[in-house]
PDB file of N, CA and C in Angstrom:
ATOM      1  N   MET A   1       0.547   7.749  -9.437  1.00 49.00           N
ATOM      2  CA  MET A   1       0.428   8.847  -8.487  1.00 49.00           C
ATOM      3  C   MET A   1       0.121  10.165  -9.214  1.00 49.00           C
ATOM      4  N   MET A   2       0.781  10.367 -10.337  1.00 56.00           N
ATOM      5  CA  MET A   2       0.557  11.580 -11.105  1.00 56.00           C
ATOM      6  C   MET A   2      -0.885  11.633 -11.602  1.00 56.00           C
ATOM      7  N   LEU A   3      -1.397  10.479 -12.038  1.00 64.00           N
ATOM      8  CA  LEU A   3      -2.760  10.405 -12.557  1.00 64.00           C
ATOM      9  C   LEU A   3      -3.769  10.730 -11.462  1.00 64.00           C
ATOM     10  N   ALA A   4      -3.533  10.199 -10.278  1.00 62.00           N
ATOM     11  CA  ALA A   4      -4.424  10.451  -9.147  1.00 62.00           C
ATOM     12  C   ALA A   4      -4.446  11.941  -8.807  1.00 62.00           C
ATOM     13  N   GLY A   5      -3.286  12.563  -8.863  1.00 60.00           N
ATOM     14  CA  GLY A   5      -3.184  13.993  -8.575  1.00 60.00           C
ATOM     15  C   GLY A   5      -3.910  14.828  -9.615  1.00 60.00           C
ATOM     16  N   ALA A   6      -3.740  14.453 -10.886  1.00 62.00           N
ATOM     17  CA  ALA A   6      -4.401  15.165 -11.976  1.00 62.00           C
ATOM     18  C   ALA A   6      -5.914  15.002 -11.872  1.00 62.00           C
ATOM     19  N   GLU A   7      -6.344  13.796 -11.542  1.00 65.00           N
ATOM     20  CA  GLU A   7      -7.775  13.514 -11.404  1.00 65.00           C
ATOM     21  C   GLU A   7      -8.364  14.338 -10.264  1.00 65.00           C
ATOM     22  N   ALA A   8      -7.623  14.417  -9.167  1.00 58.00           N
ATOM     23  CA  ALA A   8      -8.068  15.187  -8.007  1.00 58.00           C
ATOM     24  C   ALA A   8      -8.161  16.671  -8.356  1.00 58.00           C
ATOM     25  N   ALA A   9      -7.193  17.139  -9.140  1.00 59.00           N
ATOM     26  CA  ALA A   9      -7.172  18.544  -9.533  1.00 59.00           C
ATOM     27  C   ALA A   9      -8.382  18.871 -10.411  1.00 59.00           C
ATOM     28  N   LEU A  10      -8.713  17.947 -11.312  1.00 61.00           N
ATOM     29  CA  LEU A  10      -9.856  18.144 -12.194  1.00 61.00           C
ATOM     30  C   LEU A  10     -11.167  18.137 -11.407  1.00 61.00           C
ATOM     31  N   LYS A  11     -11.257  17.269 -10.437  1.00 66.00           N
ATOM     32  CA  LYS A  11     -12.471  17.161  -9.626  1.00 66.00           C
ATOM     33  C   LYS A  11     -12.535  18.243  -8.549  1.00 66.00           C
ATOM     34  N   GLY A  12     -11.412  18.891  -8.303  1.00 63.00           N
ATOM     35  CA  GLY A  12     -11.379  19.940  -7.298  1.00 63.00           C
ATOM     36  C   GLY A  12     -11.167  19.397  -5.897  1.00 63.00           C
ATOM     37  N   ILE A  13     -10.610  18.200  -5.804  1.00 56.00           N
ATOM     38  CA  ILE A  13     -10.333  17.614  -4.495  1.00 56.00           C
ATOM     39  C   ILE A  13      -8.895  17.947  -4.105  1.00 56.00           C
ATOM     40  N   PRO A  14      -8.693  18.681  -3.021  1.00 57.00           N
ATOM     41  CA  PRO A  14      -7.331  18.988  -2.577  1.00 57.00           C
ATOM     42  C   PRO A  14      -6.624  17.744  -2.068  1.00 57.00           C
ATOM     43  N   LEU A  15      -5.592  17.322  -2.788  1.00 51.00           N
ATOM     44  CA  LEU A  15      -4.872  16.097  -2.453  1.00 51.00           C
ATOM     45  C   LEU A  15      -4.099  16.259  -1.141  1.00 51.00           C
ATOM     46  N   HIS A  16      -3.634  17.481  -0.879  1.00 56.00           N
ATOM     47  CA  HIS A  16      -2.820  17.726   0.319  1.00 56.00           C
ATOM     48  C   HIS A  16      -3.673  17.779   1.585  1.00 56.00           C
ATOM     49  N   GLU A  17      -4.984  17.901   1.416  1.00 56.00           N
ATOM     50  CA  GLU A  17      -5.875  18.025   2.575  1.00 56.00           C
ATOM     51  C   GLU A  17      -5.814  16.777   3.445  1.00 56.00           C
ATOM     52  N   CYS A  18      -6.078  15.632   2.841  1.00 57.00           N
ATOM     53  CA  CYS A  18      -6.006  14.372   3.582  1.00 57.00           C
ATOM     54  C   CYS A  18      -5.797  13.236   2.596  1.00 57.00           C
ATOM     55  N   PRO A  19      -4.555  12.821   2.375  1.00 52.00           N
ATOM     56  CA  PRO A  19      -4.234  11.784   1.393  1.00 52.00           C
ATOM     57  C   PRO A  19      -4.982  10.480   1.638  1.00 52.00           C
ATOM     58  N   TYR A  20      -5.181  10.124   2.907  1.00 55.00           N
ATOM     59  CA  TYR A  20      -5.811   8.846   3.228  1.00 55.00           C
ATOM     60  C   TYR A  20      -7.315   8.877   2.968  1.00 55.00           C
ATOM     61  N   ARG A  21      -7.876  10.075   2.862  1.00 60.00           N
ATOM     62  CA  ARG A  21      -9.303  10.194   2.591  1.00 60.00           C
ATOM     63  C   ARG A  21      -9.573  10.208   1.086  1.00 60.00           C
ATOM     64  N   HIS A  22      -8.547  10.485   0.296  1.00 60.00           N
ATOM     65  CA  HIS A  22      -8.689  10.529  -1.156  1.00 60.00           C
ATOM     66  C   HIS A  22      -8.799   9.112  -1.705  1.00 60.00           C
ATOM     67  N   PRO A  23      -9.851   8.817  -2.479  1.00 70.00           N
ATOM     68  CA  PRO A  23     -10.123   7.451  -2.969  1.00 70.00           C
ATOM     69  C   PRO A  23      -8.942   6.784  -3.663  1.00 70.00           C
ATOM     70  N   ALA A  24      -8.305   7.502  -4.596  1.00 72.00           N
ATOM     71  CA  ALA A  24      -7.188   6.924  -5.349  1.00 72.00           C
ATOM     72  C   ALA A  24      -6.007   6.622  -4.430  1.00 72.00           C
ATOM     73  N   MET A  25      -5.703   7.563  -3.538  1.00 69.00           N
ATOM     74  CA  MET A  25      -4.588   7.380  -2.607  1.00 69.00           C
ATOM     75  C   MET A  25      -4.885   6.254  -1.637  1.00 69.00           C
ATOM     76  N   ARG A  26      -6.128   6.209  -1.173  1.00 70.00           N
ATOM     77  CA  ARG A  26      -6.541   5.191  -0.212  1.00 70.00           C
ATOM     78  C   ARG A  26      -6.441   3.801  -0.834  1.00 70.00           C
ATOM     79  N   ALA A  27      -6.865   3.675  -2.094  1.00 78.00           N
ATOM     80  CA  ALA A  27      -6.814   2.392  -2.796  1.00 78.00           C
ATOM     81  C   ALA A  27      -5.374   1.917  -2.947  1.00 78.00           C
ATOM     82  N   SER A  28      -4.486   2.829  -3.356  1.00 79.00           N
ATOM     83  CA  SER A  28      -3.081   2.457  -3.543  1.00 79.00           C
ATOM     84  C   SER A  28      -2.423   2.138  -2.204  1.00 79.00           C
ATOM     85  N   TRP A  29      -2.821   2.867  -1.154  1.00 73.00           N
ATOM     86  CA  TRP A  29      -2.259   2.622   0.183  1.00 73.00           C
ATOM     87  C   TRP A  29      -2.707   1.265   0.701  1.00 73.00           C
ATOM     88  N   LEU A  30      -3.991   0.957   0.538  1.00 75.00           N
ATOM     89  CA  LEU A  30      -4.528  -0.334   0.986  1.00 75.00           C
ATOM     90  C   LEU A  30      -3.890  -1.471   0.202  1.00 75.00           C
ATOM     91  N   LYS A  31      -3.661  -1.240  -1.088  1.00 84.00           N
ATOM     92  CA  LYS A  31      -3.034  -2.254  -1.948  1.00 84.00           C
ATOM     93  C   LYS A  31      -1.625  -2.550  -1.448  1.00 84.00           C
ATOM     94  N   GLY A  32      -0.864  -1.511  -1.179  1.00 80.00           N
ATOM     95  CA  GLY A  32       0.498  -1.673  -0.679  1.00 80.00           C
ATOM     96  C   GLY A  32       0.513  -2.310   0.694  1.00 80.00           C
ATOM     97  N   PHE A  33      -0.444  -1.928   1.530  1.00 80.00           N
ATOM     98  CA  PHE A  33      -0.541  -2.481   2.877  1.00 80.00           C
ATOM     99  C   PHE A  33      -0.841  -3.977   2.816  1.00 80.00           C
ATOM    100  N   ALA A  34      -1.766  -4.364   1.939  1.00 81.00           N
ATOM    101  CA  ALA A  34      -2.137  -5.776   1.781  1.00 81.00           C
ATOM    102  C   ALA A  34      -0.947  -6.589   1.283  1.00 81.00           C
ATOM    103  N   GLN A  35      -0.184  -6.029   0.355  1.00 80.00           N
ATOM    104  CA  GLN A  35       0.994  -6.723  -0.177  1.00 80.00           C
ATOM    105  C   GLN A  35       2.037  -6.907   0.919  1.00 80.00           C
ATOM    106  N   GLU A  36       2.223  -5.909   1.754  1.00 78.00           N
ATOM    107  CA  GLU A  36       3.188  -6.011   2.857  1.00 78.00           C
ATOM    108  C   GLU A  36       2.744  -7.064   3.860  1.00 78.00           C
ATOM    109  N   GLN A  37       1.455  -7.116   4.121  1.00 73.00           N
ATOM    110  CA  GLN A  37       0.914  -8.092   5.061  1.00 73.00           C
ATOM    111  C   GLN A  37       1.171  -9.513   4.554  1.00 73.00           C
ATOM    112  N   GLN A  38       0.949  -9.732   3.261  1.00 73.00           N
ATOM    113  CA  GLN A  38       1.164 -11.048   2.657  1.00 73.00           C
ATOM    114  C   GLN A  38       2.641 -11.421   2.698  1.00 73.00           C
ATOM    115  N   GLN A  39       3.505 -10.451   2.430  1.00 71.00           N
ATOM    116  CA  GLN A  39       4.945 -10.712   2.410  1.00 71.00           C
ATOM    117  C   GLN A  39       5.472 -11.013   3.809  1.00 71.00           C
ATOM    118  N   SER A  40       4.879 -10.387   4.816  1.00 65.00           N
ATOM    119  CA  SER A  40       5.364 -10.571   6.183  1.00 65.00           C
ATOM    120  C   SER A  40       5.118 -11.992   6.684  1.00 65.00           C
ATOM    121  N   PHE A  41       4.158 -12.683   6.079  1.00 60.00           N
ATOM    122  CA  PHE A  41       3.864 -14.054   6.498  1.00 60.00           C
ATOM    123  C   PHE A  41       4.811 -15.065   5.861  1.00 60.00           C
ATOM    124  N   LYS A  42       5.481 -14.644   4.781  1.00 59.00           N
ATOM    125  CA  LYS A  42       6.431 -15.545   4.102  1.00 59.00           C
ATOM    126  C   LYS A  42       7.802 -15.403   4.741  1.00 59.00           C
ATOM    127  N   PHE A  43       8.172 -16.320   5.590  1.00 54.00           N
ATOM    128  CA  PHE A  43       9.463 -16.230   6.274  1.00 54.00           C
ATOM    129  C   PHE A  43      10.537 -17.024   5.562  1.00 54.00           C
TER     130      PHE A  43
END
């Protein structure tokens, strides 16, 4: 998360503007979402 923030700062992308639109945040969010989806099927 820190790396994504630093990268955004260097590129001039405001992280607080829209986290879900930020590539790094979106990738990590989708990754976590996919993992939750897989876990929910294991009963």
